[in-house]
Coordinates of C-alpha atoms and ligand atoms in Angstrom, one line a residue:
M1 CA -2.4 -22.8 -10.3
F2 CA -4.2 -22.0 -13.4
K3 CA -6.8 -25.3 -14.4
G4 CA -5.7 -24.1 -17.8
F5 CA -1.9 -26.0 -17.2
R6 CA -1.5 -28.4 -20.4
V7 CA 1.8 -30.2 -21.5
G8 CA 0.1 -30.0 -24.7
A9 CA 1.7 -31.3 -28.2
V10 CA 0.0 -28.4 -30.0
T11 CA 1.2 -25.7 -28.0
L12 CA 4.7 -27.4 -27.2
S13 CA 5.0 -28.3 -31.5
A14 CA 4.3 -24.2 -31.6
V15 CA 6.8 -23.4 -29.4
M16 CA 9.3 -25.7 -31.3
L17 CA 8.4 -24.2 -34.7
A18 CA 9.5 -20.8 -33.8
A19 CA 12.4 -22.1 -32.6
A20 CA 13.4 -24.0 -35.5
S21 CA 13.8 -21.3 -37.7
G22 CA 17.5 -21.3 -37.9
A23 CA 19.0 -18.2 -36.4
Q24 CA 19.2 -17.0 -32.8
N25 CA 19.6 -13.8 -31.1
P26 CA 23.2 -13.2 -29.7
K27 CA 23.9 -15.0 -26.3
A28 CA 22.9 -12.6 -23.1
T29 CA 24.3 -12.7 -20.0
L30 CA 21.1 -12.5 -17.2
S31 CA 23.5 -11.4 -13.9
I32 CA 21.4 -11.8 -10.3
Q33 CA 22.6 -10.5 -7.2
L34 CA 20.2 -12.4 -4.5
D35 CA 22.0 -10.9 -1.7
K36 CA 21.1 -7.1 -3.0
P37 CA 17.6 -6.3 -2.9
L38 CA 16.6 -3.1 -4.2
H39 CA 13.0 -2.7 -3.1
A40 CA 10.3 -4.7 -1.9
V41 CA 7.4 -5.9 -4.8
S42 CA 4.1 -4.3 -4.1
P43 CA 1.9 -7.0 -2.8
T44 CA -1.1 -5.5 -4.4
L45 CA 0.4 -5.5 -8.0
Y46 CA -2.0 -7.2 -10.4
G47 CA -5.7 -6.8 -9.9
L48 CA -9.2 -6.6 -12.1
M49 CA -10.6 -3.6 -13.6
T50 CA -13.8 -3.4 -16.2
E51 CA -16.9 -1.7 -16.3
E52 CA -20.0 -2.2 -17.8
I53 CA -18.8 -2.5 -21.4
N54 CA -18.9 -5.3 -23.9
Y55 CA -22.0 -7.1 -22.0
S56 CA -19.6 -7.5 -19.1
Y57 CA -21.8 -7.6 -16.1
D58 CA -25.2 -7.9 -17.8
G59 CA -25.2 -11.1 -20.6
G60 CA -21.7 -11.6 -18.9
L61 CA -20.6 -11.6 -15.4
Y62 CA -23.6 -11.5 -13.3
A63 CA -25.8 -14.5 -14.1
E64 CA -29.4 -13.2 -14.9
M65 CA -30.5 -14.8 -17.5
V66 CA -33.6 -12.9 -19.1
R67 CA -32.7 -9.7 -21.5
N68 CA -34.2 -6.5 -20.7
R69 CA -36.3 -7.9 -17.7
T70 CA -37.9 -4.4 -16.6
F71 CA -39.1 -3.5 -20.5
Y72 CA -36.8 -0.3 -20.2
D73 CA -35.4 -1.1 -23.5
H74 CA -38.7 -0.6 -26.0
G75 CA -39.8 1.6 -29.1
W76 CA -40.4 1.3 -32.4
S77 CA -39.8 -1.8 -33.1
G78 CA -41.5 -3.3 -30.4
V79 CA -40.2 -4.9 -27.0
P80 CA -36.5 -5.8 -27.9
H81 CA -35.7 -9.4 -26.8
W82 CA -39.6 -10.4 -25.9
N83 CA -41.7 -12.0 -28.2
L84 CA -45.1 -12.7 -28.3
V85 CA -46.3 -16.7 -28.1
H86 CA -49.6 -18.2 -29.2
V87 CA -50.2 -21.8 -29.0
G88 CA -53.2 -22.8 -31.1
N89 CA -56.3 -20.4 -31.6
A90 CA -55.2 -18.3 -28.5
D91 CA -54.8 -14.6 -29.6
A92 CA -52.9 -11.8 -27.2
I93 CA -51.1 -8.2 -28.1
M94 CA -48.3 -6.8 -25.9
T95 CA -47.0 -3.5 -25.3
V96 CA -45.0 -1.4 -22.7
D97 CA -47.2 0.5 -20.5
E98 CA -45.4 3.5 -18.7
T99 CA -48.0 4.2 -16.4
D100 CA -47.8 0.9 -14.2
G101 CA -45.1 -0.9 -12.6
P102 CA -44.3 -2.4 -9.5
S103 CA -42.5 0.4 -7.2
E104 CA -41.5 4.1 -7.9
A105 CA -38.1 2.6 -9.3
L106 CA -39.6 0.3 -12.3
P107 CA -43.0 2.6 -13.4
R108 CA -43.4 0.4 -16.4
S109 CA -44.4 -3.0 -16.9
L110 CA -45.1 -4.9 -20.2
L111 CA -48.9 -5.4 -20.5
L112 CA -50.0 -8.6 -22.0
N113 CA -53.6 -8.4 -23.5
V114 CA -55.2 -11.7 -24.4
S115 CA -58.1 -11.7 -25.9
K116 CA -58.2 -15.6 -26.7
A117 CA -56.7 -18.4 -24.4
D118 CA -57.3 -21.7 -22.4
P119 CA -55.7 -23.8 -20.4
E120 CA -54.7 -25.9 -23.8
N121 CA -54.0 -23.1 -25.9
Q122 CA -52.4 -20.5 -23.7
A123 CA -50.9 -17.3 -25.2
G124 CA -47.9 -15.0 -23.6
V125 CA -44.0 -14.3 -23.9
R126 CA -40.7 -15.6 -25.1
N127 CA -37.3 -13.6 -23.8
E128 CA -34.2 -14.9 -26.0
G129 CA -32.0 -14.3 -23.3
Y130 CA -28.2 -12.9 -23.6
W131 CA -28.1 -14.7 -27.4
G132 CA -30.0 -17.5 -26.0
M133 CA -30.0 -18.9 -22.4
A134 CA -27.5 -21.2 -21.4
V135 CA -29.2 -24.9 -20.2
H136 CA -27.7 -27.6 -18.5
P137 CA -28.5 -31.1 -17.6
G138 CA -29.7 -31.8 -13.9
T139 CA -29.4 -28.4 -13.0
T140 CA -31.7 -25.8 -10.7
Y141 CA -32.9 -22.4 -12.1
I142 CA -34.3 -19.9 -9.9
G143 CA -36.8 -17.5 -11.5
S144 CA -38.9 -14.5 -10.1
F145 CA -41.0 -12.2 -11.6
Y146 CA -43.6 -9.3 -10.7
A147 CA -46.8 -9.5 -12.1
K148 CA -50.9 -8.1 -11.6
A149 CA -54.1 -8.9 -13.6
D150 CA -57.2 -6.8 -14.5
T151 CA -59.3 -10.0 -12.9
G152 CA -58.6 -12.8 -10.7
D153 CA -60.3 -15.4 -13.0
I154 CA -56.7 -15.0 -15.2
G155 CA -55.3 -18.0 -13.4
P156 CA -51.6 -18.7 -12.8
I157 CA -48.5 -18.1 -14.9
S158 CA -46.8 -21.0 -17.3
I159 CA -43.4 -20.7 -17.0
A160 CA -41.1 -23.1 -19.3
L161 CA -37.6 -22.9 -20.4
I162 CA -37.8 -24.4 -24.4
G163 CA -35.8 -25.5 -26.5
D164 CA -35.4 -23.0 -29.6
N165 CA -34.9 -25.8 -32.2
T166 CA -37.4 -28.4 -30.8
G167 CA -39.8 -26.4 -29.2
S168 CA -40.0 -29.0 -26.1
A169 CA -40.2 -28.1 -22.6
L170 CA -37.0 -28.6 -21.1
A171 CA -38.0 -27.5 -17.7
S172 CA -41.4 -26.4 -16.5
A173 CA -43.4 -24.4 -13.4
T174 CA -46.8 -23.0 -12.8
S175 CA -47.1 -20.0 -10.4
E176 CA -49.4 -19.2 -8.0
P177 CA -52.6 -17.4 -9.6
L178 CA -52.3 -14.2 -10.3
T179 CA -54.1 -11.3 -8.5
T180 CA -55.3 -7.5 -9.7
V181 CA -51.9 -6.0 -7.1
W182 CA -48.6 -6.1 -8.0
K183 CA -46.8 -9.4 -6.0
K184 CA -43.7 -10.9 -6.7
Y185 CA -43.7 -14.9 -8.2
E186 CA -40.9 -17.2 -7.1
F187 CA -40.4 -20.6 -9.1
T188 CA -37.8 -22.9 -9.8
L189 CA -37.5 -24.8 -12.7
K190 CA -35.1 -28.0 -12.7
T191 CA -33.7 -29.9 -15.8
G192 CA -33.3 -33.6 -16.2
N193 CA -31.3 -35.3 -18.5
V194 CA -31.6 -32.4 -21.3
E195 CA -28.4 -31.6 -24.1
T196 CA -26.2 -29.1 -22.8
S197 CA -27.1 -25.9 -25.3
S198 CA -27.3 -22.3 -25.4
E199 CA -30.1 -22.4 -28.1
N200 CA -33.5 -22.3 -25.7
H201 CA -35.5 -19.3 -24.6
L202 CA -37.6 -18.6 -21.5
R203 CA -41.6 -19.0 -22.0
L204 CA -44.3 -17.0 -19.9
T205 CA -47.9 -18.3 -20.9
V206 CA -51.5 -17.9 -19.3
G207 CA -54.3 -20.0 -19.9
H208 CA -56.8 -17.4 -19.8
A209 CA -58.3 -14.4 -21.5
G210 CA -57.8 -10.9 -19.4
K211 CA -55.0 -8.1 -18.8
V212 CA -51.8 -9.2 -17.2
W213 CA -49.2 -6.9 -16.2
L214 CA -44.8 -8.3 -15.8
S215 CA -42.0 -6.7 -15.0
L216 CA -38.6 -7.7 -13.4
V217 CA -38.4 -11.0 -15.4
S218 CA -35.6 -13.0 -13.7
L219 CA -33.9 -16.6 -14.6
L220 CA -30.4 -17.5 -12.8
P221 CA -28.6 -20.5 -13.4
P222 CA -26.4 -22.0 -10.2
T223 CA -23.6 -18.9 -9.5
Y224 CA -20.2 -18.6 -7.9
K225 CA -20.5 -19.3 -4.1
N226 CA -24.1 -20.0 -4.5
R227 CA -24.5 -16.3 -4.2
E228 CA -28.2 -15.2 -4.4
N229 CA -28.1 -13.1 -7.8
G230 CA -24.7 -13.8 -8.4
N231 CA -22.0 -14.3 -11.0
R232 CA -21.1 -17.0 -13.4
I233 CA -19.2 -20.1 -12.5
D234 CA -16.6 -20.2 -15.4
L235 CA -16.1 -16.3 -15.5
M236 CA -15.1 -16.2 -11.5
E237 CA -13.1 -19.0 -11.8
K238 CA -11.2 -17.3 -14.6
L239 CA -10.5 -14.3 -12.6
A240 CA -9.7 -16.6 -9.3
A241 CA -7.2 -18.1 -11.4
M242 CA -5.4 -14.8 -12.3
H243 CA -4.6 -14.0 -8.9
P244 CA -5.7 -10.9 -8.4
Q245 CA -5.2 -9.0 -5.4
F246 CA -7.8 -6.2 -5.6
L247 CA -10.9 -4.9 -8.2
R248 CA -11.3 -1.3 -9.3
L249 CA -15.0 -1.0 -8.8
P250 CA -17.3 0.0 -10.8
G251 CA -14.5 1.2 -13.7
G252 CA -14.1 4.2 -15.7
N253 CA -16.2 5.9 -18.3
Y254 CA -19.2 3.7 -16.5
L255 CA -18.6 5.7 -13.1
E256 CA -18.8 8.9 -15.1
G257 CA -21.9 8.2 -17.5
D258 CA -22.6 10.5 -20.4
T259 CA -24.0 13.2 -18.4
V260 CA -24.3 13.8 -14.6
E261 CA -27.5 11.8 -14.6
E262 CA -26.3 8.7 -16.2
R263 CA -23.5 8.3 -13.3
F264 CA -22.7 5.3 -11.3
D265 CA -25.0 7.0 -9.1
W266 CA -24.3 3.7 -5.6
K267 CA -27.5 4.7 -4.1
A268 CA -29.5 3.5 -6.6
T269 CA -27.8 0.1 -7.3
I270 CA -28.6 -1.2 -3.8
G271 CA -31.3 -2.9 -2.0
P272 CA -34.0 -5.0 -3.6
M273 CA -34.1 -5.1 -7.5
V274 CA -37.8 -3.9 -7.5
D275 CA -35.7 -0.7 -5.8
R276 CA -33.4 -0.3 -8.7
P277 CA -34.5 2.2 -11.5
T278 CA -31.3 0.7 -13.6
H279 CA -29.5 3.3 -15.9
R280 CA -28.1 3.9 -19.1
S281 CA -24.9 2.8 -19.5
P282 CA -21.9 5.1 -21.4
W283 CA -21.6 2.5 -23.7
D284 CA -24.8 2.6 -25.3
Y285 CA -27.4 0.2 -23.5
Q286 CA -28.7 0.2 -20.7
S287 CA -27.4 -1.3 -17.4
S288 CA -30.1 -3.7 -15.3
D289 CA -27.8 -2.3 -12.2
G290 CA -28.6 -6.1 -10.8
L291 CA -24.1 -5.9 -10.0
G292 CA -24.8 -3.2 -7.6
L293 CA -22.4 -1.8 -5.3
L294 CA -22.9 -4.4 -2.6
E295 CA -22.5 -7.1 -5.8
F296 CA -19.3 -5.8 -6.2
L297 CA -18.3 -5.8 -3.1
E298 CA -19.3 -9.3 -2.5
W299 CA -17.3 -10.4 -5.7
T300 CA -14.0 -9.0 -3.9
E301 CA -15.0 -10.8 -1.3
D302 CA -15.2 -14.0 -3.2
L303 CA -11.9 -13.8 -4.6
H304 CA -10.3 -12.7 -1.3
I305 CA -9.6 -9.3 -2.6
Q306 CA -9.7 -5.6 -1.8
P307 CA -11.9 -3.2 -3.5
V308 CA -10.3 0.0 -5.0
L309 CA -13.5 2.3 -4.8
A310 CA -13.9 4.5 -7.3
V311 CA -16.4 7.8 -6.4
Y312 CA -18.6 10.4 -8.7
A313 CA -16.1 13.0 -8.3
G314 CA -18.3 15.9 -10.9
Y315 CA -17.5 15.3 -14.6
S316 CA -19.2 13.1 -16.9
L317 CA -17.8 11.8 -20.2
K318 CA -19.7 14.3 -22.6
G319 CA -18.6 17.3 -20.8
A320 CA -20.6 18.4 -17.8
H321 CA -18.8 19.2 -14.5
V322 CA -19.8 20.6 -11.3
P323 CA -17.2 23.1 -10.2
P324 CA -15.7 23.2 -6.8
G325 CA -17.6 24.7 -4.0
A326 CA -21.2 24.2 -2.0
G327 CA -22.2 22.6 -5.8
L328 CA -20.3 20.0 -5.4
S329 CA -20.7 19.2 -1.9
P330 CA -23.7 16.5 -2.6
Y331 CA -21.1 14.3 -4.5
V332 CA -18.6 14.7 -2.1
N333 CA -21.5 13.8 0.8
D334 CA -22.3 10.8 -1.2
A335 CA -18.8 9.7 -1.4
L336 CA -18.8 9.8 2.2
D337 CA -21.4 7.8 2.5
E338 CA -20.5 5.3 0.1
I339 CA -17.2 4.5 2.1
E340 CA -19.0 4.9 5.2
F341 CA -20.9 2.1 3.6
L342 CA -18.3 -0.3 2.7
T343 CA -16.5 0.5 6.0
G344 CA -19.0 1.8 8.7
D345 CA -19.5 -0.4 11.9
A346 CA -23.2 -1.8 11.1
A347 CA -24.0 -0.4 15.0
S348 CA -22.9 2.9 14.9
T349 CA -23.1 4.4 11.3
K350 CA -25.7 5.0 9.3
W351 CA -24.3 3.5 6.0
G352 CA -22.5 0.4 7.6
A353 CA -26.7 -0.6 9.1
V354 CA -27.9 -0.2 5.6
R355 CA -25.4 -2.4 4.2
A356 CA -25.8 -4.7 7.7
K357 CA -29.8 -4.5 6.4
L358 CA -29.1 -6.1 3.2
G359 CA -27.1 -9.0 4.5
H360 CA -23.9 -8.2 5.3
P361 CA -22.9 -6.8 9.2
A362 CA -19.0 -7.1 8.2
P363 CA -17.2 -3.7 6.9
F364 CA -15.1 -4.5 3.9
P365 CA -11.3 -3.7 4.2
L366 CA -10.3 -0.5 2.4
T367 CA -7.4 1.1 1.2
Y368 CA -7.8 3.1 -2.0
V369 CA -10.3 5.2 -3.2
E370 CA -9.8 7.1 -6.5
I371 CA -11.6 10.4 -7.3
G372 CA -13.2 10.6 -10.6
N373 CA -11.7 8.9 -13.9
E374 CA -10.0 10.0 -16.4
D375 CA -9.9 13.9 -15.3
T376 CA -7.4 14.8 -18.0
F377 CA -10.7 14.8 -20.8
D378 CA -12.3 17.8 -18.4
H379 CA -10.8 20.8 -20.3
S380 CA -12.7 23.2 -17.7
G381 CA -9.4 22.8 -15.8
S382 CA -11.3 21.6 -12.1
Y383 CA -10.0 18.2 -11.6
E384 CA -7.2 20.3 -9.7
G385 CA -10.3 21.9 -7.1
R386 CA -12.4 19.2 -7.3
Y387 CA -10.1 16.6 -6.2
A388 CA -8.8 18.9 -3.4
Q389 CA -12.5 19.0 -2.4
F390 CA -12.8 15.5 -2.0
Y391 CA -9.6 15.2 -0.4
K392 CA -10.0 17.5 2.8
A393 CA -13.3 15.9 3.1
I394 CA -12.2 12.3 2.9
K395 CA -8.9 13.0 4.6
T396 CA -10.9 14.5 7.3
R397 CA -12.7 11.4 8.0
Y398 CA -10.8 9.0 7.0
P399 CA -7.4 9.6 7.4
Q400 CA -6.1 6.2 7.2
L401 CA -7.6 6.2 3.4
Q402 CA -4.8 6.4 0.1
L403 CA -6.5 8.7 -2.3
I404 CA -5.9 8.7 -5.6
A405 CA -6.3 11.4 -8.4
T406 CA -6.8 10.3 -12.1
M407 CA -3.9 12.6 -13.8
P408 CA -1.0 14.5 -12.4
L409 CA -1.7 17.8 -10.2
K410 CA 0.4 20.8 -9.8
Q411 CA -1.0 22.4 -6.6
M412 CA -0.9 19.1 -4.5
K413 CA 0.7 16.0 -4.5
P414 CA -2.0 13.3 -4.4
D415 CA -1.0 10.0 -3.1
V416 CA -1.1 8.0 -5.8
V417 CA -1.5 9.0 -9.5
D418 CA -3.7 6.5 -12.3
D419 CA -1.9 6.5 -15.1
H420 CA -3.8 4.5 -18.2
Y421 CA -2.0 3.5 -21.2
Y422 CA -3.6 1.5 -24.2
Q423 CA -0.9 0.8 -26.8
R424 CA 0.1 -1.5 -29.9
A425 CA 2.6 -4.2 -28.7
D426 CA 5.6 -2.4 -30.2
E427 CA 4.7 0.8 -28.6
F428 CA 4.7 -1.1 -24.8
F429 CA 8.5 -2.2 -26.1
D430 CA 9.6 1.4 -26.4
L431 CA 7.8 2.1 -23.0
V432 CA 9.4 -0.6 -20.8
K433 CA 12.1 2.0 -19.1
H434 CA 9.7 4.5 -18.8
Y435 CA 9.2 4.4 -15.3
D436 CA 12.9 3.3 -14.1
S437 CA 13.5 6.5 -14.3
V438 CA 10.5 8.1 -12.5
D439 CA 10.5 10.6 -9.4
R440 CA 10.8 8.3 -6.3
N441 CA 9.3 11.5 -4.4
G442 CA 6.5 12.2 -6.1
P443 CA 3.5 10.1 -6.1
K444 CA 2.8 6.5 -6.1
I445 CA 1.5 5.0 -9.1
F446 CA -1.4 2.9 -10.0
V447 CA -1.8 1.9 -13.8
G448 CA -5.5 2.0 -13.2
E449 CA -6.1 0.5 -16.9
W450 CA -3.4 -0.7 -19.5
A451 CA -3.7 -2.9 -22.3
T452 CA -2.0 -4.2 -25.9
R453 CA -4.5 -3.7 -28.1
E454 CA -4.2 -6.3 -30.7
G455 CA -6.8 -8.0 -32.1
G456 CA -10.2 -8.7 -31.5
P457 CA -12.3 -9.2 -29.6
T458 CA -10.4 -10.5 -27.7
T459 CA -6.2 -10.2 -28.0
N460 CA -3.6 -12.1 -30.1
F461 CA -0.1 -13.3 -28.8
G462 CA 1.2 -10.4 -30.0
A463 CA -0.1 -8.7 -27.9
A464 CA 0.8 -11.2 -24.6
L465 CA 4.2 -10.2 -25.8
G466 CA 3.5 -6.6 -25.2
D467 CA 1.9 -6.8 -21.7
A468 CA 4.4 -9.3 -20.7
A469 CA 7.3 -7.2 -22.1
W470 CA 5.2 -4.2 -20.1
M471 CA 4.7 -6.6 -16.6
T472 CA 8.5 -7.0 -16.7
S473 CA 8.6 -3.2 -16.4
L474 CA 5.3 -3.0 -13.8
E475 CA 7.8 -5.7 -11.1
R476 CA 11.0 -3.7 -11.7
N477 CA 9.5 -0.4 -10.6
S478 CA 6.8 -2.2 -7.9
D479 CA 8.5 0.4 -5.7
L480 CA 6.8 3.6 -7.6
I481 CA 3.8 1.2 -8.8
V482 CA 1.5 0.0 -6.1
M483 CA -1.1 -1.4 -8.1
A484 CA -1.7 -2.3 -12.3
S485 CA -5.1 -3.6 -13.6
Y486 CA -5.6 -4.2 -17.5
A487 CA -8.6 -3.2 -19.0
P488 CA -11.2 -3.8 -20.5
L489 CA -11.2 -7.9 -19.0
F490 CA -14.6 -8.9 -20.8
V491 CA -16.2 -9.5 -23.9
N492 CA -19.1 -11.3 -24.9
V493 CA -18.1 -12.1 -28.6
N494 CA -21.6 -12.5 -30.0
P495 CA -22.2 -10.0 -32.9
G496 CA -23.4 -6.6 -31.2
G497 CA -21.8 -7.7 -27.8
M498 CA -18.6 -5.5 -28.3
Q499 CA -18.0 -1.9 -27.8
W500 CA -14.6 -2.3 -27.2
E501 CA -12.2 -4.1 -29.5
S502 CA -9.1 -5.8 -27.5
D503 CA -10.2 -7.8 -24.4
L504 CA -9.0 -10.5 -21.7
I505 CA -11.5 -12.9 -21.3
G506 CA -14.6 -14.2 -23.9
Y507 CA -17.4 -15.7 -23.9
N508 CA -20.7 -16.3 -25.3
A509 CA -24.0 -17.7 -23.1
L510 CA -22.6 -21.3 -22.7
S511 CA -18.7 -20.8 -22.4
S512 CA -15.8 -18.3 -21.8
Y513 CA -12.2 -18.7 -22.6
G514 CA -8.9 -16.5 -22.2
A515 CA -6.8 -14.9 -24.7
P516 CA -3.1 -15.3 -24.5
S517 CA -2.9 -11.9 -22.5
Y518 CA -4.8 -13.7 -19.9
Y519 CA -2.4 -16.2 -19.3
A520 CA 0.5 -14.1 -19.8
Q521 CA -0.9 -12.1 -16.7
S522 CA -1.5 -15.3 -14.9
M523 CA 1.6 -16.3 -14.9
F524 CA 3.5 -13.6 -13.6
A525 CA 0.8 -12.9 -10.8
E526 CA 1.0 -16.5 -9.6
Y527 CA 5.5 -16.1 -9.5
L528 CA 5.0 -12.8 -8.2
G529 CA 7.8 -13.2 -5.5
T530 CA 8.4 -10.7 -2.7
E531 CA 11.3 -8.6 -3.2
V532 CA 13.5 -7.4 -6.6
P533 CA 17.3 -8.2 -6.2
A534 CA 19.6 -6.4 -8.0
S535 CA 20.3 -7.8 -12.2
A536 CA 22.0 -6.9 -15.4
L537 CA 21.3 -8.1 -18.3
Q538 CA 24.6 -7.8 -21.0
G539 CA 23.7 -8.4 -24.7
G540 CA 20.1 -9.8 -26.3
S541 CA 18.1 -8.5 -29.0
H542 CA 16.7 -5.4 -27.9
R543 CA 13.2 -7.1 -28.0
F544 CA 13.9 -9.4 -25.0
F545 CA 13.0 -8.1 -21.8
Y546 CA 12.7 -10.0 -18.1
S547 CA 12.3 -9.2 -14.5
V548 CA 13.2 -11.0 -11.5
T549 CA 11.9 -11.3 -8.1
R550 CA 12.7 -13.4 -5.1
D551 CA 10.4 -14.7 -2.2
A552 CA 13.6 -15.1 0.4
A553 CA 11.0 -16.8 3.0
K554 CA 9.8 -19.6 0.1
G555 CA 13.6 -20.3 -0.8
K556 CA 12.2 -19.2 -4.8
V557 CA 13.3 -16.8 -7.2
Y558 CA 11.2 -16.1 -10.1
L559 CA 12.4 -15.0 -13.9
K560 CA 10.1 -14.0 -16.4
L561 CA 11.6 -13.5 -19.8
V562 CA 9.7 -12.5 -22.9
N563 CA 11.1 -12.7 -26.5
A564 CA 9.0 -11.0 -28.8
N565 CA 12.0 -12.5 -31.8
S566 CA 10.8 -14.9 -33.9
T567 CA 14.7 -16.5 -32.9
P568 CA 15.0 -18.4 -29.8
Q569 CA 17.6 -15.8 -27.0
P570 CA 20.5 -17.9 -25.4
L571 CA 21.4 -16.7 -22.3
E572 CA 23.6 -17.5 -19.3
I573 CA 22.0 -17.3 -16.3
N574 CA 24.4 -16.2 -12.9
L575 CA 22.9 -16.1 -9.7
D576 CA 25.4 -15.0 -7.5
G577 CA 24.8 -14.6 -3.4
A578 CA 22.4 -17.4 -2.5
G579 CA 23.7 -20.2 -0.8
K580 CA 22.4 -23.1 -2.4
V581 CA 20.8 -23.2 -5.4
G582 CA 18.4 -26.1 -6.4
E583 CA 19.5 -28.5 -9.1
S584 CA 15.8 -28.3 -10.8
G585 CA 13.2 -26.0 -10.9
I586 CA 9.8 -25.0 -12.7
L587 CA 9.3 -23.8 -16.4
V588 CA 6.1 -22.5 -17.7
T589 CA 5.8 -21.6 -21.4
L590 CA 3.6 -19.3 -22.7
G591 CA 4.3 -19.6 -26.9
A592 CA 2.8 -19.4 -30.2
A593 CA 4.2 -19.9 -34.1
N594 CA 3.5 -16.1 -35.1
P595 CA 1.8 -13.1 -33.0
A596 CA -1.0 -13.1 -35.0
E597 CA -2.0 -16.6 -33.5
T598 CA -5.0 -16.6 -30.8
N599 CA -7.5 -18.3 -29.3
T600 CA -10.9 -18.0 -29.7
I601 CA -14.6 -19.3 -28.6
S602 CA -14.4 -22.1 -30.6
A603 CA -10.5 -23.2 -30.4
P604 CA -10.2 -22.1 -26.8
T605 CA -6.9 -23.6 -25.7
R606 CA -4.9 -23.1 -28.7
I607 CA -2.1 -21.0 -26.7
V608 CA -2.1 -22.1 -23.1
P609 CA 0.9 -22.1 -20.7
V610 CA 3.2 -25.6 -20.9
K611 CA 4.7 -26.0 -17.3
T612 CA 7.7 -28.4 -17.0
T613 CA 10.6 -29.6 -15.4
L614 CA 13.5 -26.9 -15.4
K615 CA 16.6 -29.3 -15.2
D616 CA 20.7 -28.4 -15.1
V617 CA 20.2 -25.2 -13.1
G618 CA 23.2 -24.2 -11.1
S619 CA 24.4 -20.7 -9.9
T620 CA 25.2 -20.7 -13.5
F621 CA 23.2 -22.1 -16.4
S622 CA 22.3 -21.7 -19.3
H623 CA 19.0 -21.5 -20.8
T624 CA 17.3 -21.1 -24.5
V625 CA 14.0 -18.9 -24.1
P626 CA 12.0 -19.8 -27.4
G627 CA 11.4 -17.4 -30.0
Y628 CA 7.7 -15.8 -30.2
S629 CA 7.9 -17.1 -26.1
V630 CA 6.5 -15.8 -22.5
Q631 CA 8.3 -17.9 -20.1
V632 CA 8.2 -18.0 -15.7
L633 CA 11.5 -20.0 -14.4
E634 CA 10.8 -20.7 -10.6
I635 CA 13.9 -21.9 -8.8
S636 CA 15.4 -22.9 -5.6
A637 CA 17.7 -20.3 -3.8
R638 CA 18.5 -20.0 -0.3
Ligands
AHR701 O1 -11.3 0.8 -20.4 C1 -12.5 1.5 -21.7 C2 -12.6 2.9 -21.4 O2 -10.9 3.2 -21.6 C3 -12.7 3.3 -19.6 O3 -14.2 3.1 -19.8 C4 -11.9 4.8 -20.0 O4 -12.1 5.2 -18.4 C5 -11.0 4.4 -20.7 O5 -11.1 5.5 -21.7

């Protein structure tokens, strides 16, 4: 069930307003033959897809509060997101030392050169977080950093969460005294009765002159399911409420990178943070890789969903490709190792043992592996050969896996093809019949990325109508379409947070909200059904769309009705072939006064589903779908 259901006066009146505009569409008749199932609904139909874009992981789902924690980002304008702190007459300067770091993976650090400080007049640095740091009362924050000093006299580091507006410490701690060798220091910060706010920063200071080198400064709030190095609770709860069945990981362009070197090199994203070198996302910022391969898998585990693993296949965004043959073999071997990391036995396989050593002895479930991403953009034409080479190697070792191609192929039939759609609402209205006539003897379809792109940073109600219309076609064709995932999921709504306009879930450091499309998807996925019965619609407007599914075991029929007109759509609904139809059911309505209406970070629940009782149901009954609305009807029928 949604956390967000509301019998809300605002939302209901918006729906009624649209309905009250006078005219209505010609009456339509929807005839459903419950005793004539056409095909099963794919149980994995709805899932998740995102990547390091729009500060989705760093500054988003990944709960880390410290920005630029490994000082990778630095240059002509200093060290972004870090500033000096001088209390009283203390004095210090900071630079990035490119020659000294805590590990081979992190060969640099922040050098704080303190010329003057004492315990009352400390000097140090502060980090501003990802557009602030969310601090809540009565909460424990877990922190750590790596440090060394040029002298043992320097003493401990004082750590504090400080309110930006007051300069007061909201929680503080003191580390062990520093030594002259690199060491990890851990601390906890516990807040008392403080105000909830994101206008805070983290401060690290010393009370003695000398040099201090710092790296991998980390601070994490409580996380979803208390995962160490885990995910933000509010965002994970929003994902869980979407009733997803899978996560396509690690993303689209993020898998490929701008160059081969900047691909998602999974082996560099596992193990202790200090051994992760970080890498540049093609969306123009550095990824901390705190959300690495194992964290992706733990994310799927926490939501009880399956990973759909995309493996790097030798093509990167700026055009570099690795031709099929011996040169591609290391990448094929990397993919085989990756599959073994997910599924291999902890005792008898090399990468299964690595996974176990990292704390996860049990293998993860895996059915689908995608080879590459959007390889239509590889104009060299090498994908046929690259796919074939990966296919042969993977199928030889893992014949049970279904291998997804990122484009249709001429020389072989892939198990599944990944189709992507980024459309306007009207384009989706025109596309709803597209899959009805696609050859059922060809590959299965994964709609791995789709979205109605209207509104930003998150989409508006008009986009929800386009999305809902599109989902009626996904359900009707779910004999062919095995999975579908909207993209991208996330956007940090702060200035500079967005690289891709029109996203599903928006947030800042403190709170988050779903676009109307988020609710439309959650409604469709919650009432999925297990089979598609025969049905026919006569009459009705050309912007009215529907899907019917049934769950015979539960004795339920689900109708998804999408009215993209401003005027109501009257319907006569005939349920044939059921012994007994319940007199009442459930009606869930998502509606708005006009397509431009939307939810925002400051008005997060303007458009949310409203759940009521559906009355006067029978084997034949009348129902009117309000203008600009998406409805789900749950009816008991045995
Ligand atoms: O979802 C945003 C981008 O769109 C993905 O990275 C890419 O696969 C597609 O082009």
